[in-house]
XYZ file of C-alpha atoms in Angstrom:
638
model
C 51.584 120.096 153.168
C 50.639 123.209 154.731
C 51.109 126.070 152.834
C 50.679 129.020 154.698
C 54.406 128.810 156.069
C 55.328 128.819 152.416
C 53.078 131.797 151.603
C 54.580 133.664 154.636
C 57.721 133.421 153.274
C 56.419 134.557 149.676
C 53.926 137.290 149.967
C 53.244 140.582 151.736
C 50.316 141.797 151.741
C 49.443 145.484 152.881
C 46.419 147.307 153.235
C 45.608 151.050 153.427
C 42.258 153.416 152.450
C 43.080 156.297 149.990
C 40.021 157.356 148.794
C 36.650 158.070 150.719
C 33.296 155.877 149.503
C 33.684 152.051 149.851
C 37.259 152.111 147.329
C 39.624 150.667 148.764
C 43.548 150.087 147.478
C 45.584 146.613 148.773
C 48.943 145.393 147.576
C 50.092 141.968 147.190
C 53.791 141.862 147.059
C 54.987 138.902 145.466
C 58.494 139.180 144.252
C 60.022 141.567 146.635
C 63.659 142.720 145.455
C 64.483 138.676 144.012
C 67.558 138.371 142.458
C 67.162 137.193 139.142
C 69.947 135.182 136.998
C 70.140 133.567 133.840
C 70.484 129.985 133.070
C 72.566 130.342 130.012
C 72.555 126.231 129.801
C 68.658 126.191 129.531
C 68.091 129.766 128.209
C 65.438 130.608 130.546
C 65.276 130.431 134.473
C 62.209 130.628 136.674
C 61.169 132.612 139.644
C 57.731 131.361 141.279
C 56.528 133.259 144.289
C 52.843 133.079 145.651
C 50.528 135.919 147.016
C 47.167 135.727 149.014
C 44.795 138.211 146.908
C 41.348 138.837 147.615
C 38.921 136.400 148.544
C 36.094 135.531 146.088
C 33.537 137.562 147.046
C 35.498 141.031 147.477
C 34.753 143.326 144.890
C 37.148 143.918 142.549
C 37.445 147.248 140.610
C 40.407 147.213 138.730
C 43.804 145.688 139.419
C 47.273 147.161 138.303
C 50.743 145.610 138.096
C 53.767 146.927 138.574
C 57.401 145.677 137.899
C 60.409 147.012 139.255
C 63.647 145.729 137.904
C 66.539 147.051 139.978
C 70.655 146.894 140.414
C 71.272 143.681 142.406
C 72.630 144.570 145.806
C 75.344 141.931 145.085
C 76.064 141.499 141.900
C 76.436 143.905 138.650
C 73.388 144.920 136.895
C 72.821 142.667 133.572
C 72.956 144.235 130.356
C 70.785 142.189 127.686
C 67.607 143.075 126.356
C 65.771 139.754 126.921
C 62.086 138.708 126.576
C 60.506 138.103 130.104
C 57.343 136.135 130.832
C 55.433 136.704 133.405
C 52.666 134.368 134.191
C 49.555 133.587 136.636
C 50.546 129.735 137.204
C 47.550 127.872 139.222
C 45.083 129.885 141.900
C 44.007 127.690 144.732
C 46.824 126.545 146.505
C 49.801 123.962 145.382
C 47.053 121.289 144.344
C 45.023 124.288 142.461
C 44.299 123.771 138.348
C 47.423 124.895 136.269
C 46.234 128.082 134.218
C 49.586 129.111 132.465
C 47.732 133.201 132.224
C 50.630 135.521 130.992
C 49.971 139.007 132.938
C 52.622 140.510 131.278
C 55.996 140.511 129.206
C 59.357 142.073 130.497
C 61.592 143.440 127.391
C 64.848 143.866 129.870
C 66.675 147.274 129.686
C 70.583 147.479 128.696
C 71.400 147.452 131.978
C 75.195 147.277 131.955
C 75.623 151.044 132.536
C 73.477 151.372 135.745
C 75.409 151.827 139.214
C 74.338 150.385 142.666
C 70.575 151.732 144.113
C 69.267 152.325 140.584
C 65.906 150.908 139.884
C 62.562 151.809 136.980
C 59.601 151.018 137.875
C 56.612 150.128 135.106
C 52.848 149.250 135.407
C 50.469 147.297 133.238
C 46.207 146.575 133.990
C 45.533 143.310 134.476
C 41.854 143.625 135.925
C 40.953 141.111 133.494
C 42.785 138.088 135.476
C 40.534 139.973 138.482
C 38.748 136.665 138.619
C 41.761 134.414 139.038
C 43.649 136.575 141.109
C 41.958 135.271 143.980
C 43.319 133.626 147.507
C 46.036 131.759 147.148
C 48.096 132.203 143.444
C 51.439 131.822 142.446
C 52.821 133.760 139.923
C 55.996 132.898 137.846
C 58.508 135.624 136.619
C 60.592 133.288 133.853
C 63.837 135.578 132.709
C 65.622 134.537 129.514
C 69.054 135.116 128.196
C 72.374 133.358 128.476
C 74.293 136.035 130.676
C 76.687 134.109 133.204
C 75.835 134.425 137.239
C 77.365 137.188 137.407
C 74.705 139.669 136.746
C 71.333 139.619 137.447
C 68.551 142.218 138.299
C 66.454 143.052 141.926
C 62.973 142.146 140.660
C 59.814 143.438 142.643
C 56.467 142.465 141.366
C 53.463 144.403 142.835
C 49.371 143.716 142.527
C 47.692 147.102 143.070
C 44.344 146.316 144.009
C 41.669 148.841 144.017
C 38.270 147.893 145.588
C 35.026 148.745 144.098
C 31.931 148.009 141.336
C 33.049 145.782 138.777
C 32.919 147.785 135.542
C 31.650 144.408 133.591
C 30.679 141.162 134.821
C 33.334 138.549 133.907
C 31.647 135.144 132.821
C 34.320 133.424 130.969
C 38.076 133.186 129.565
C 39.102 131.331 125.751
C 42.615 131.010 125.403
C 43.551 132.005 121.774
C 47.161 131.489 120.867
C 49.623 131.221 123.044
C 53.276 129.795 121.932
C 56.277 131.395 120.022
C 55.036 130.419 115.938
C 57.930 130.555 113.148
C 57.457 133.367 110.775
C 58.861 133.197 107.163
C 59.750 129.191 107.385
C 58.853 127.419 104.247
C 58.281 124.279 106.187
C 56.078 125.599 109.397
C 53.709 128.085 107.536
C 52.631 130.720 110.246
C 49.243 130.322 108.911
C 48.892 126.691 109.451
C 49.817 127.104 113.218
C 47.260 130.650 113.679
C 44.674 128.765 112.731
C 40.501 130.092 113.958
C 39.058 129.708 117.012
C 35.655 129.029 117.333
C 33.763 129.919 120.945
C 29.831 129.631 121.937
C 29.151 132.734 124.380
C 28.020 132.508 127.771
C 24.477 133.172 128.676
C 24.229 137.352 129.162
C 27.688 137.489 127.856
C 27.526 140.911 125.283
C 30.848 141.673 125.278
C 33.862 140.317 123.976
C 37.714 141.329 124.634
C 40.305 140.069 123.352
C 43.977 140.678 124.979
C 46.780 140.355 122.665
C 50.579 140.643 123.937
C 52.870 140.332 120.975
C 56.425 140.656 120.131
C 58.493 139.644 117.355
C 61.825 138.290 117.476
C 64.905 136.781 115.168
C 66.318 138.162 112.298
C 66.927 136.514 109.242
C 66.965 137.517 105.581
C 66.010 139.500 103.590
C 63.907 141.716 106.171
C 65.645 141.014 109.365
C 62.561 139.396 110.809
C 61.223 139.246 113.414
C 62.977 141.641 115.449
C 63.896 144.404 112.811
C 60.785 143.955 110.341
C 57.559 146.026 110.222
C 54.630 143.305 109.363
C 51.026 143.862 109.618
C 48.848 141.521 111.803
C 44.997 141.452 110.812
C 42.546 140.568 113.525
C 38.858 139.042 111.915
C 35.648 138.630 114.366
C 32.964 136.368 112.348
C 34.067 137.318 109.400
C 34.826 141.404 110.150
C 38.053 142.823 110.757
C 38.001 144.223 114.084
C 42.311 145.449 114.101
C 44.545 145.844 111.314
C 48.030 147.338 112.499
C 52.280 147.344 111.757
C 53.360 145.661 114.244
C 56.633 148.041 114.813
C 57.673 150.457 117.849
C 59.792 153.668 117.797
C 61.965 153.310 120.337
C 63.518 156.577 120.636
C 61.514 157.978 123.021
C 61.771 155.293 125.988
C 61.142 157.484 128.963
C 64.210 155.182 130.190
C 67.461 155.943 128.334
C 70.394 156.188 127.543
C 70.793 152.389 128.125
C 74.361 150.933 127.244
C 72.992 149.117 123.834
C 71.250 149.946 120.486
C 68.054 150.803 122.660
C 67.047 153.603 120.368
C 66.847 151.253 117.546
C 62.818 150.466 116.210
C 61.996 146.949 116.792
C 58.863 144.506 116.019
C 56.445 146.460 118.785
C 58.544 146.159 121.642
C 61.737 148.498 122.830
C 64.305 147.458 125.434
C 63.305 148.221 128.796
C 59.647 148.455 128.719
C 56.619 145.735 129.962
C 54.664 145.620 126.789
C 51.387 147.082 126.702
C 48.875 144.779 125.581
C 46.191 145.470 122.762
C 43.048 145.597 124.088
C 39.916 144.778 120.828
C 36.310 144.838 122.345
C 33.583 143.578 120.079
C 30.206 143.640 121.389
C 28.339 140.658 120.429
C 24.969 138.202 120.372
C 25.004 135.279 122.242
C 25.988 132.092 119.964
C 28.571 131.587 118.115
C 31.594 132.926 117.204
C 35.248 132.548 115.498
C 38.163 134.963 116.119
C 40.676 135.020 113.697
C 44.239 135.952 113.082
C 46.830 136.558 110.336
C 50.086 137.574 109.513
C 51.553 139.668 107.035
C 52.956 136.682 104.047
C 56.401 136.707 104.549
C 58.983 134.125 103.055
C 62.895 134.122 104.599
C 65.523 133.454 102.151
C 68.170 132.979 104.843
C 69.495 132.497 108.917
C 65.630 131.806 109.285
C 64.827 131.683 112.529
C 61.942 134.780 112.919
C 59.263 133.621 115.614
C 56.362 135.423 116.613
C 55.621 135.554 119.927
C 52.066 135.554 121.124
C 50.111 135.276 123.583
C 46.207 135.998 123.731
C 43.057 135.899 125.648
C 38.942 136.371 124.335
C 37.159 137.616 127.980
C 33.559 137.445 127.822
C 31.767 139.996 129.977
C 28.254 141.299 130.692
C 27.368 144.692 129.237
C 28.963 147.376 131.163
C 26.981 147.898 134.466
C 26.321 151.851 134.239
C 25.632 153.601 131.717
C 28.098 156.807 132.651
C 30.578 155.881 134.741
C 34.429 157.820 133.681
C 37.356 157.107 135.263
C 41.138 159.251 136.083
C 43.578 157.190 134.004
C 46.510 159.188 134.869
C 48.092 162.211 135.428
C 51.127 162.690 132.689
C 51.846 166.268 133.581
C 53.190 167.139 136.261
C 54.086 164.339 137.349
C 57.671 162.747 139.178
C 57.096 159.042 138.037
C 59.362 157.615 135.885
C 57.391 156.981 133.072
C 56.110 160.231 132.133
C 60.025 161.489 132.433
C 59.999 162.698 128.776
C 57.292 164.954 129.583
C 58.510 166.292 132.567
C 59.185 168.629 134.789
C 56.775 171.033 132.577
C 56.339 174.791 133.004
C 52.270 174.846 130.918
C 50.320 172.554 129.875
C 49.213 170.039 132.585
C 48.120 166.470 130.824
C 45.870 163.712 131.747
C 43.693 161.114 130.977
C 40.519 159.423 131.500
C 39.031 156.385 130.927
C 34.936 155.828 129.544
C 33.545 152.942 131.739
C 30.214 153.387 131.068
C 27.831 152.071 128.417
C 26.816 155.542 127.146
C 29.771 157.628 125.018
C 30.922 160.626 126.994
C 30.099 163.623 124.786
C 30.993 166.736 127.785
C 33.108 166.676 130.983
C 33.956 169.139 133.640
C 37.652 168.617 134.641
C 38.477 170.433 138.006
C 42.261 170.912 138.715
C 45.221 172.493 139.969
C 48.121 172.149 142.802
C 47.131 172.070 146.401
C 47.536 175.521 147.488
C 46.619 177.553 144.964
C 43.077 178.562 143.193
C 41.482 175.269 141.137
C 40.602 175.560 137.268
C 37.880 174.237 135.224
C 38.355 172.957 131.846
C 35.067 172.265 129.633
C 35.631 168.987 127.421
C 33.537 167.653 124.859
C 34.143 164.744 122.574
C 32.907 161.737 121.521
C 34.245 158.675 123.245
C 32.895 155.110 123.568
C 33.341 152.459 126.155
C 36.521 151.413 127.533
C 38.543 154.326 125.344
C 41.018 156.462 126.858
C 41.021 160.468 126.068
C 44.408 162.489 127.003
C 43.563 166.147 127.478
C 46.428 169.181 127.211
C 44.872 171.560 130.051
C 45.522 175.178 129.951
C 46.970 177.328 131.776
C 50.442 177.254 133.830
C 51.312 175.218 136.177
C 51.387 176.513 139.674
C 53.942 175.379 142.479
C 55.841 175.938 145.689
C 59.182 175.538 146.598
C 60.361 171.594 146.116
C 57.176 168.585 146.864
C 54.156 169.239 145.294
C 50.781 167.621 144.724
C 48.186 168.684 141.497
C 44.855 167.641 141.432
C 42.445 166.614 139.402
C 38.744 166.023 139.242
C 36.212 164.464 136.619
C 32.068 165.966 137.005
C 29.298 165.608 135.324
C 29.694 163.326 132.690
C 27.015 164.213 130.150
C 25.645 166.126 132.578
C 24.984 163.895 134.906
C 26.618 162.399 138.071
C 28.804 159.702 137.795
C 27.857 156.109 138.695
C 30.734 155.396 140.856
C 32.560 158.757 141.721
C 35.431 157.373 143.743
C 37.391 157.185 140.954
C 36.765 159.896 139.373
C 39.805 161.999 140.920
C 43.538 161.536 141.543
C 46.437 163.374 142.759
C 50.516 163.088 141.460
C 53.533 164.406 143.035
C 55.938 166.540 141.486
C 59.021 168.517 142.254
C 59.065 172.287 141.447
C 61.280 173.507 138.539
C 64.626 174.647 138.739
C 65.512 178.239 139.119
C 67.215 179.486 136.723
C 69.047 183.005 135.594
C 67.247 185.174 133.012
C 70.126 185.745 131.548
C 72.580 182.588 130.048
C 74.649 181.306 127.346
C 73.402 178.433 125.117
C 76.205 176.661 123.567
C 74.867 174.102 120.648
C 77.538 171.852 118.983
C 75.875 170.284 116.187
C 76.900 166.234 114.798
C 77.011 165.206 111.772
C 73.658 165.365 111.013
C 72.884 168.753 111.846
C 69.103 168.252 109.740
C 67.725 165.992 112.181
C 68.168 168.727 115.181
C 65.630 171.667 116.069
C 66.244 173.176 119.367
C 63.298 175.789 120.907
C 62.607 177.524 123.909
C 58.967 178.482 125.024
C 57.438 180.686 127.952
C 54.523 179.519 130.148
C 52.276 181.396 127.106
C 53.439 178.485 124.962
C 54.991 181.632 122.828
C 58.887 180.983 121.512
C 61.105 183.232 122.345
C 64.010 181.188 120.553
C 64.503 178.276 118.172
C 66.887 177.405 115.345
C 65.859 174.731 112.967
C 67.961 172.294 110.975
C 68.104 174.279 108.098
C 69.557 177.055 109.939
C 72.376 174.428 111.019
C 75.844 173.950 109.894
C 77.400 170.038 110.408
C 80.037 170.213 113.224
C 79.697 173.684 114.014
C 79.548 175.418 117.926
C 76.841 178.097 118.351
C 76.613 180.331 120.974
C 74.166 182.638 121.719
C 73.668 184.643 125.116
C 69.908 184.812 125.720
C 67.941 187.851 128.109
C 64.111 186.158 129.099
C 61.564 187.699 131.054
C 60.986 185.863 134.675
C 58.546 183.199 134.727
C 58.805 179.653 133.941
C 60.505 178.438 130.799
C 61.192 174.811 128.556
C 64.163 174.380 126.395
C 63.279 171.473 124.277
C 66.095 169.154 122.015
C 64.277 167.613 118.859
C 66.127 164.933 117.168
C 63.476 163.603 114.453
C 66.280 160.615 113.214
C 65.378 159.684 116.886
C 69.234 158.529 117.370
C 69.993 161.977 119.519
C 73.097 164.071 119.866
C 75.124 160.740 119.754
C 74.966 157.131 119.757
C 78.267 155.017 120.223
C 76.504 152.230 117.237
C 76.553 155.572 114.748
C 79.980 157.027 115.434
C 79.635 158.214 111.518
C 76.924 160.536 112.935
C 79.452 162.534 114.982
C 79.384 163.885 118.630
C 76.910 166.986 119.523
C 75.708 168.628 122.776
C 73.415 170.881 124.410
C 75.000 173.107 127.499
C 74.150 176.020 129.213
C 76.368 178.213 131.041
C 75.744 181.536 132.943
C 77.687 184.935 132.421
C 80.610 184.209 133.989
C 81.350 181.318 131.565
C 80.331 178.804 134.517
C 78.916 175.400 133.325
C 74.883 175.364 134.752
C 72.964 172.820 133.153
C 73.779 169.715 130.143
C 71.535 167.865 127.719
C 72.360 164.001 128.037
C 73.675 163.512 123.984
C 72.019 159.639 123.834
C 68.718 161.270 124.247
C 67.043 159.206 121.199
C 64.224 161.944 120.462
C 65.045 164.500 122.384
C 65.256 165.854 125.332
C 63.717 168.367 127.691
C 64.741 170.620 130.696
C 61.987 173.147 131.825
C 63.219 175.569 134.696
C 61.896 179.395 136.883
C 63.728 182.377 135.664
C 64.623 184.827 138.283
C 66.530 188.018 137.770
C 69.695 188.097 139.406
C 69.451 184.709 140.307
C 72.929 183.015 140.795
C 73.316 179.059 140.643
C 76.147 178.997 142.959
C 74.076 177.653 145.848
C 73.544 174.806 143.300
C 75.275 171.673 143.155
C 78.702 170.703 140.798
C 77.300 170.702 137.354
C 79.019 167.748 134.903
C 79.355 167.239 131.854
C 80.643 164.481 129.545
C 80.958 163.109 126.326
C 82.920 159.726 125.146
C 83.815 159.854 121.515
C 83.700 157.668 119.283
C 82.425 154.620 121.607
C 82.849 151.948 118.165
C 86.383 152.084 118.578
C 89.266 149.865 116.669
C 92.260 151.092 119.589
C 91.346 155.131 120.503
C 88.901 156.999 122.126
C 88.640 160.449 123.726
C 86.687 161.766 126.991
C 86.173 165.087 127.078
C 84.942 166.955 130.876
C 83.273 170.122 131.666
C 82.574 170.946 135.070
C 82.037 174.379 136.800
C 84.671 173.427 139.864
C 88.002 171.542 140.007
C 87.523 167.755 141.126
C 89.830 164.771 141.551
C 89.106 162.561 139.119
C 89.386 158.735 138.344
C 89.035 156.884 134.992
C 87.807 152.828 134.901
C 88.088 150.856 131.875
C 86.157 147.421 132.552
C 85.526 144.300 130.605
C 83.047 142.292 132.323
C 83.187 143.577 135.895
C 87.455 143.129 135.479
C 89.389 146.718 135.699
C 91.815 146.788 132.375
C 92.693 151.013 132.804
C 92.564 153.014 135.675
C 93.555 157.034 135.284
C 94.038 158.917 138.385
C 93.761 162.952 138.129
C 94.788 165.337 140.909
C 92.691 168.483 139.457
C 90.506 168.436 136.610
C 87.720 170.768 135.407
C 87.914 171.001 131.424
C 89.700 169.096 129.787
C 90.317 166.374 126.499
C 91.516 163.166 127.105
C 92.900 160.337 124.781
C 93.363 156.590 126.226
C 94.492 154.172 123.895
C 92.303 150.662 123.971
C 94.644 148.527 121.636
C 95.746 146.052 124.366
C 91.860 145.318 125.716
C 89.864 142.716 124.101
C 87.191 143.111 121.440
C 83.687 143.752 122.604
C 81.897 145.623 125.542
C 84.346 147.970 127.113
C 82.292 149.977 129.994
C 84.399 153.403 131.009
C 83.148 155.007 134.465
C 84.372 158.074 135.231
C 84.305 159.391 138.881
C 84.448 162.774 140.336
C 85.726 163.391 143.905
C 85.208 159.172 144.803
C 81.132 160.010 143.202
C 80.312 158.078 139.937
C 79.227 160.837 137.809
C 79.492 158.746 134.215
C 78.940 155.474 132.701
C 78.800 154.768 129.459
C 79.657 151.905 126.601
C 82.337 150.941 124.396
C 82.509 148.661 121.558
C 85.718 147.665 120.338
C 86.030 146.300 117.023
């Protein structure tokens, strides 16, 4: 059977030049807004697609896989946080050898509060698999879970390939541990399955890289393993510990927030709404026989035994780094409009960049040239000791300069260790960012605390990083409103709300914490900005203060609070705006409308609702203002 017609249906291949010299970026899109659904009978549903990747002799410098989940065109957005796998099944066409290499691991978000048009984009480095991303390749996205077919996701998988000289020469791959291993089960101990693996290095191999994707699932007793228990993992190489870490991740700082479920709860090395970043452990080795071993913290469950450690691990053999002095820009985090950096942006000052050492010699010095296009550039002299394949993150001095609306920020890395870089193409990068919102210098800050004010702090800094206003937890009383009139100098400022408990000013699953909010009004009493209360670790708002500026030309502002959201029979919705609107409030259960309330003219109100006749479980509340959806929140009825 000729595979070409099949490939035509499944892939898009777009090439474009973005750098001078020989660096070229090409894209292979295997899944283009593919609607993915659960198979409730099997618990998983696979979506294979073919892509045509570069030929075997094409020089590949870096491969990045982008994964986008969005609201599907004709269905509601799925809700649950399920574990999905992205696998390179085979290369070389339909008769190619089956490989089943896991490229990425997606933990889906709680999506019930997302409307049509919503999407989120993640990325992960998959360069280690470049030797297999050649010619005709089958990529399989496997979506797990048990939701019905009325909800789903729109999936896009896009591989970005940077051509150029490889950093190291790939010489082989060894599959290590690739399974969902039982944990805490006395009848099948994990140590009996995570057996050491011995391999013989390939001729010319000088570097062994262990790449691990690892998540914990299940909820047993007494510790809630593996999803809700912290436990250590240790990796040894030839009997020596090369990596030891706690398998735990804090979720309150997730850039994707709020979500419609328990997104702020810390978990076993993953968070809902995240494409997991794998662990990379590099070991420089001599030619010969070597042994790799993985050990989990000993643990025995006493009841509801169901914990699993889902592990995907490979060992890649490489030559020594090809160049002695070679650095590359990893990312521009600030300023940036990228979704993954939304917690850090928009920012008033302190550009933040990261770079990676791709050469054999440690990088001890570097010149970083940076600035916004159209403004004078600045130079920062970095000093440190960065070893091979490690990443340094740098906060650069100075205010972020900008013109109105869209801007482009540039960064270049020069003179690593005082020498020319081996391949300058990846020494420069650009980011697109939107200018700060204009704001008056004089305004009213209203902060209503919840029942845990000791967890919170608010502070306002100017572009010189001077703190011009601050309230700490020790200064705050529970369930109290504070109104302060602020008079600022002109220029860039950032207002930050910090929650040390990681559960924001309101979280639906913890109604005992109360309902707080942080809002800004002009001197006439009009709402001009509202913080998101369900914000996990907190939220930042940066703006450019201008004397005499009025917000009349800015679009209508809204602030909503739905509390409590874990209920028996009643809840309240408070709404605040700077103009009167027609309002519609919808209460929906599994996509079915149970209540509809319409109001002709609402600007500020507190409205009560009786939910006693609604079924128990998840209820979605949506608020439309003048026909446009402005708020969507989740209630859990007990």
